[in-house]
Coordinates of C-alpha atoms in Angstrom, one line a residue:
M6 CA 0.0 0.0 0.0
A7 CA 1.5 3.3 -1.1
E8 CA 2.1 5.9 1.5
D9 CA 0.1 9.1 1.3
K10 CA 2.2 12.0 -0.3
V11 CA 2.8 14.9 2.0
I12 CA 3.3 18.4 0.5
I13 CA 4.7 21.5 2.0
K14 CA 2.5 24.7 1.9
E15 CA 3.0 28.3 3.0
G16 CA 0.3 30.4 4.6
I17 CA -0.7 32.8 7.4
I18 CA -2.2 31.9 10.8
S19 CA -5.7 33.3 10.9
Q20 CA -7.0 31.8 14.1
S21 CA -5.6 30.2 17.2
L22 CA -7.7 28.1 19.6
S23 CA -6.9 25.3 22.1
G24 CA -3.5 24.5 20.5
F25 CA -5.0 24.3 17.0
Y26 CA -4.1 26.8 14.3
S27 CA -6.1 27.8 11.2
V28 CA -3.8 28.7 8.3
R29 CA -5.0 30.5 5.2
S30 CA -3.2 29.4 2.1
E31 CA -4.1 30.1 -1.6
G32 CA -7.7 30.9 -0.7
Q33 CA -8.3 27.9 1.5
T34 CA -8.2 27.4 5.3
Y35 CA -6.3 24.5 6.8
V36 CA -6.4 23.4 10.4
T37 CA -3.0 22.4 11.8
K38 CA -1.2 21.4 15.0
P39 CA 2.5 22.4 15.6
R40 CA 5.3 19.9 15.5
G41 CA 6.4 18.6 18.9
N42 CA 9.7 20.6 19.1
F43 CA 7.8 23.9 19.2
R44 CA 7.2 23.4 22.9
H45 CA 10.8 22.5 23.6
Q46 CA 11.9 25.7 21.7
Q47 CA 9.3 27.7 23.7
L48 CA 7.9 28.8 20.4
K49 CA 4.2 29.9 20.4
P50 CA 2.7 30.5 16.9
L51 CA 0.6 33.7 16.8
V52 CA -2.2 35.0 14.6
G53 CA -0.5 36.8 11.7
D54 CA 2.5 34.5 11.6
H55 CA 3.7 33.4 8.2
V56 CA 4.3 29.6 8.4
T57 CA 5.1 26.5 6.5
F58 CA 3.0 23.4 7.1
E59 CA 2.7 19.8 5.9
W60 CA -0.5 18.6 4.3
E61 CA -1.6 15.3 2.9
E62 CA -2.1 15.6 -0.8
G63 CA -5.7 15.2 -1.9
L64 CA -7.1 15.7 1.6
D65 CA -10.0 18.1 1.7
P66 CA -9.3 21.0 4.1
K67 CA -13.0 21.1 5.0
A68 CA -13.2 17.4 5.8
D69 CA -13.9 16.4 9.5
Q70 CA -10.7 15.8 11.4
A71 CA -8.5 16.9 8.4
L72 CA -5.3 18.0 10.1
G73 CA -1.9 19.4 9.0
R74 CA 1.3 20.0 10.9
L75 CA 3.1 23.3 11.4
I76 CA 6.8 22.9 10.7
E77 CA 8.2 26.4 10.7
V78 CA 7.3 29.9 11.9
L79 CA 9.0 32.5 9.6
P80 CA 10.6 35.7 11.1
R81 CA 8.2 38.4 12.4
R82 CA 8.3 42.0 11.3
N83 CA 6.4 43.4 14.3
Q84 CA 4.2 42.3 17.2
F85 CA 1.3 43.7 19.3
V86 CA 1.1 42.2 22.7
R87 CA -2.4 42.9 23.9
P88 CA -4.0 41.0 22.1
S89 CA -1.2 39.1 20.3
V90 CA -1.1 39.7 16.5
V91 CA 2.0 39.9 14.4
N92 CA 3.2 41.0 10.9
V93 CA 0.7 43.9 10.7
D94 CA 0.9 46.1 7.7
D95 CA -1.7 48.8 8.2
A96 CA -3.9 50.1 11.1
L97 CA -7.3 51.7 11.1
V98 CA -7.1 54.2 13.9
V99 CA -10.8 54.8 14.8
M100 CA -11.8 58.0 16.6
S101 CA -15.3 59.4 17.2
L102 CA -16.2 63.0 16.7
V103 CA -18.6 62.9 19.6
E104 CA -19.6 60.5 22.4
P105 CA -16.8 60.4 23.3
D106 CA -15.6 63.7 22.1
F107 CA -12.7 63.9 19.6
S108 CA -9.3 64.1 21.4
Y109 CA -6.2 65.3 19.5
S110 CA -3.9 64.0 22.2
L111 CA -5.3 60.5 22.1
V112 CA -5.4 60.4 18.3
D113 CA -1.7 61.4 18.2
Q114 CA -0.8 58.6 20.8
F115 CA -2.5 56.0 18.6
L116 CA -0.9 57.2 15.4
A117 CA 2.5 57.3 17.1
S118 CA 2.1 53.9 18.6
V119 CA 1.2 52.4 15.2
T120 CA 4.2 54.2 13.5
S121 CA 6.6 52.9 16.2
H122 CA 5.8 49.3 15.0
G123 CA 6.6 50.2 11.4
I124 CA 2.8 50.1 10.5
E125 CA 1.0 52.5 8.2
P126 CA -1.9 54.3 10.0
H127 CA -5.2 55.5 8.5
L128 CA -7.4 57.8 10.6
I129 CA -11.1 56.9 10.6
L130 CA -13.6 59.5 12.0
T131 CA -16.9 58.0 13.2
K132 CA -20.3 59.3 14.5
Y133 CA -20.5 62.2 11.9
D134 CA -24.3 61.8 11.9
L135 CA -24.4 62.5 15.7
L136 CA -22.2 65.5 15.2
L137 CA -24.6 66.9 12.6
A138 CA -27.5 66.4 14.9
Q139 CA -25.8 68.1 17.8
E140 CA -24.2 71.1 16.0
G141 CA -25.8 71.5 12.6
A142 CA -24.4 71.1 9.2
D143 CA -22.2 74.2 9.0
Q144 CA -20.5 73.9 12.3
A145 CA -20.1 70.1 11.9
Q146 CA -18.5 70.5 8.5
D147 CA -16.1 73.2 9.8
R148 CA -14.9 71.0 12.7
V149 CA -14.4 68.0 10.4
A150 CA -12.6 70.1 7.8
Q151 CA -10.2 71.4 10.4
I152 CA -9.3 67.9 11.6
Q153 CA -8.9 66.6 8.1
A154 CA -6.7 69.5 7.1
L155 CA -4.4 69.1 10.1
Y156 CA -3.8 65.3 9.7
E157 CA -3.7 65.3 5.9
A158 CA -1.0 68.0 6.1
A159 CA 0.9 65.7 8.5
G160 CA 0.8 63.0 5.8
Y161 CA -2.1 60.8 7.1
T162 CA -5.1 59.6 5.1
V163 CA -8.4 60.6 6.8
T164 CA -11.8 59.0 6.2
V165 CA -15.0 60.4 7.6
M166 CA -17.7 57.7 8.1
D167 CA -20.7 59.8 6.8
P168 CA -23.6 57.4 6.4
A169 CA -24.9 59.7 3.6
S170 CA -21.7 59.3 1.5
D171 CA -19.8 56.4 -0.1
A172 CA -17.3 56.4 2.8
L173 CA -17.8 52.7 3.7
A174 CA -17.3 51.6 0.0
N175 CA -14.3 53.9 -0.3
L176 CA -12.8 52.5 2.9
S177 CA -13.3 48.9 1.7
Q178 CA -11.4 49.7 -1.5
L179 CA -8.6 51.2 0.6
L180 CA -8.1 47.7 2.1
H181 CA -6.3 46.1 -0.8
Q182 CA -3.4 43.9 0.4
G183 CA -1.7 43.1 3.7
L184 CA -2.9 42.6 7.2
Y185 CA -5.0 45.3 8.9
V186 CA -5.9 45.9 12.5
V187 CA -8.5 48.2 14.0
M188 CA -7.7 50.3 17.1
G189 CA -9.0 53.2 19.2
Q190 CA -10.5 54.1 22.6
S191 CA -13.6 52.4 24.0
G192 CA -16.9 53.5 22.6
V193 CA -15.7 55.1 19.3
G194 CA -17.5 52.5 17.1
K195 CA -14.7 50.0 16.3
S196 CA -17.0 47.0 16.6
T197 CA -19.7 48.7 14.4
L198 CA -17.1 49.5 11.8
L199 CA -15.8 45.9 11.8
N200 CA -19.3 44.5 11.5
Q201 CA -19.9 46.8 8.5
L202 CA -16.7 45.8 6.8
L203 CA -17.0 42.1 7.7
P204 CA -20.7 41.2 7.9
Q205 CA -19.7 37.5 7.6
A206 CA -17.7 37.7 10.8
D207 CA -20.9 38.0 12.9
I208 CA -22.0 34.5 11.8
E209 CA -18.7 32.7 11.1
T210 CA -17.5 30.4 13.9
G211 CA -14.2 29.6 12.3
E212 CA -12.6 26.4 11.0
I213 CA -11.1 25.4 14.3
S214 CA -14.3 25.7 16.2
H215 CA -15.9 23.4 13.6
Y216 CA -13.0 21.0 13.9
L217 CA -13.3 20.8 17.6
G218 CA -17.1 20.3 17.4
R219 CA -17.7 23.4 19.4
G220 CA -19.9 26.5 18.9
R221 CA -18.6 30.0 18.8
H222 CA -15.9 30.5 21.4
T223 CA -16.3 33.3 23.9
T224 CA -12.6 33.8 24.9
R225 CA -10.9 37.0 23.5
E226 CA -9.0 35.6 20.6
V227 CA -7.9 37.4 17.5
N228 CA -9.2 36.2 14.1
L229 CA -8.3 37.3 10.6
Y230 CA -11.0 37.7 8.0
P231 CA -10.5 38.1 4.2
L232 CA -11.6 41.4 2.7
N233 CA -10.8 42.0 -1.0
Q234 CA -7.1 40.9 -1.2
A235 CA -6.4 41.9 2.4
L236 CA -6.9 40.3 5.8
I237 CA -8.4 42.3 8.7
A238 CA -8.1 41.4 12.3
D239 CA -11.0 41.7 14.8
T240 CA -8.9 43.5 17.4
P241 CA -11.1 46.1 19.1
A242 CA -9.1 45.9 22.3
L243 CA -5.7 46.6 20.8
A244 CA -3.6 48.5 23.3
L245 CA -1.1 51.4 23.0
D246 CA 2.5 50.3 23.3
F247 CA 5.6 52.5 23.7
E248 CA 7.7 50.1 25.8
Q249 CA 10.4 49.7 23.1
I250 CA 10.7 53.4 22.2
E251 CA 13.3 55.8 23.5
K252 CA 12.7 59.6 23.7
E253 CA 15.3 60.2 21.0
Q254 CA 13.1 58.2 18.6
V255 CA 9.9 60.1 19.2
T256 CA 10.7 62.6 16.4
Q257 CA 10.4 59.7 13.9
L258 CA 6.8 59.0 15.0
F259 CA 5.5 62.5 13.9
P260 CA 6.1 62.8 10.1
E261 CA 5.9 66.6 9.9
I262 CA 8.2 67.0 12.9
Q263 CA 10.6 64.5 11.4
E264 CA 10.8 66.5 8.2
L265 CA 11.3 69.8 10.1
S266 CA 14.0 68.3 12.3
Q267 CA 16.3 68.0 9.2
E268 CA 16.8 71.8 9.5
C269 CA 17.6 71.9 13.2
R270 CA 21.0 73.1 14.2
F271 CA 21.8 70.0 16.2
R272 CA 21.2 66.5 14.9
S273 CA 20.3 65.3 18.4
C274 CA 17.8 68.1 18.9
L275 CA 14.8 67.0 21.1
H276 CA 12.9 70.2 20.1
L277 CA 12.4 71.3 23.7
E278 CA 14.8 74.0 24.7
E279 CA 17.6 73.6 22.2
P280 CA 18.8 76.7 20.2
G281 CA 18.4 76.7 16.4
C282 CA 15.4 74.3 16.5
A283 CA 13.5 74.4 13.3
V284 CA 10.5 72.6 14.9
K285 CA 10.1 75.4 17.5
Q286 CA 10.5 78.0 14.8
A287 CA 7.7 76.3 12.8
L288 CA 5.5 76.2 15.9
E289 CA 6.0 80.0 16.5
A290 CA 5.3 80.7 12.8
G291 CA 2.1 78.7 12.9
S292 CA 3.1 76.2 10.3
L293 CA 3.2 73.4 12.8
A294 CA 0.0 72.6 14.7
A295 CA 0.2 73.3 18.4
S296 CA -1.7 70.2 19.3
R297 CA 0.8 68.0 17.4
Y298 CA 3.7 69.6 19.1
Q299 CA 2.0 69.3 22.5
S300 CA 1.4 65.6 21.9
Y301 CA 5.1 65.2 20.9
C302 CA 6.2 66.8 24.2
Q303 CA 3.8 64.7 26.2
L304 CA 5.1 61.5 24.7
V305 CA 8.8 62.5 25.3
Q306 CA 8.0 63.2 28.9
K307 CA 6.0 60.0 29.3
I308 CA 9.0 57.9 28.0
D309 CA 11.5 60.0 30.0
Q310 CA 9.5 59.2 33.2
R311 CA 9.2 55.5 32.4
K312 CA 10.5 53.2 35.1
P313 CA 13.5 51.1 34.1
Q314 CA 12.9 47.4 33.5
Y315 CA 15.1 44.9 35.2
H316 CA 15.5 41.3 34.1
L317 CA 16.6 38.8 36.7
K318 CA 19.0 36.1 35.6
K319 CA 17.7 32.6 36.2
R320 CA 19.7 30.5 38.7
R321 CA 21.2 27.3 37.4

């Protein structure tokens, strides 16, 4: 009797549950288990990992108990810790215009956090209909125009989720390739946006849940869903993270400040009290938004006051 032929495939982990991993590869989803030495290497695969896995040729991925074996996790480009998702390409930073009110400071923290991971941010403004109801068309349009002008001048894309426009369709077209995450403070409408972009996610239980014979799991796990040629993660609880950033690197997290810093007298200028600072000059001239500079200073101070981390050596 001939042995079944095993083939090697590449893919990306889209779901993790109870030690099983769904891997998307060439438009199909395969359920896998890691090889035994992963545990000895203290290697835990994460959603977003690019992996290679073994699969029995001719076996239907949707068949009951069809199972492959993870054999390698490829190097990661970046990682968010809470919740864990890796190899992120773009982030949708969601902020509401009202309820809760728009906060320049908080927006800037999210944008900077995303940039610090080497991820491209996109600013999404929600609850425009509520702003219209509260302030009227003229005042609402003026407020939104100011926000758009400020952040587009800094180099960011800005999408206003106006129900009366084609904003949702335009945003869907923006998500073309790569892995996207959604982040923002509580109550800004992240889950609503995800449900609009991913209507199938509300009913899909996932391949692993089917394999295990379980219903929809209730633990907070990250899942990736296909949208156009992209994958989008249901990560409404994604947290800010500046643990790996030093204050000298904060300039790089604000595109317009990074550009202005090329004209500073000193290369190591922190744009606080140094003479010949092009950033301070732009601020005084009104060509740099005061809110952006204030956010920059707050982040430098936050990092400067961060408690040092000590790592104890294990005793033999």
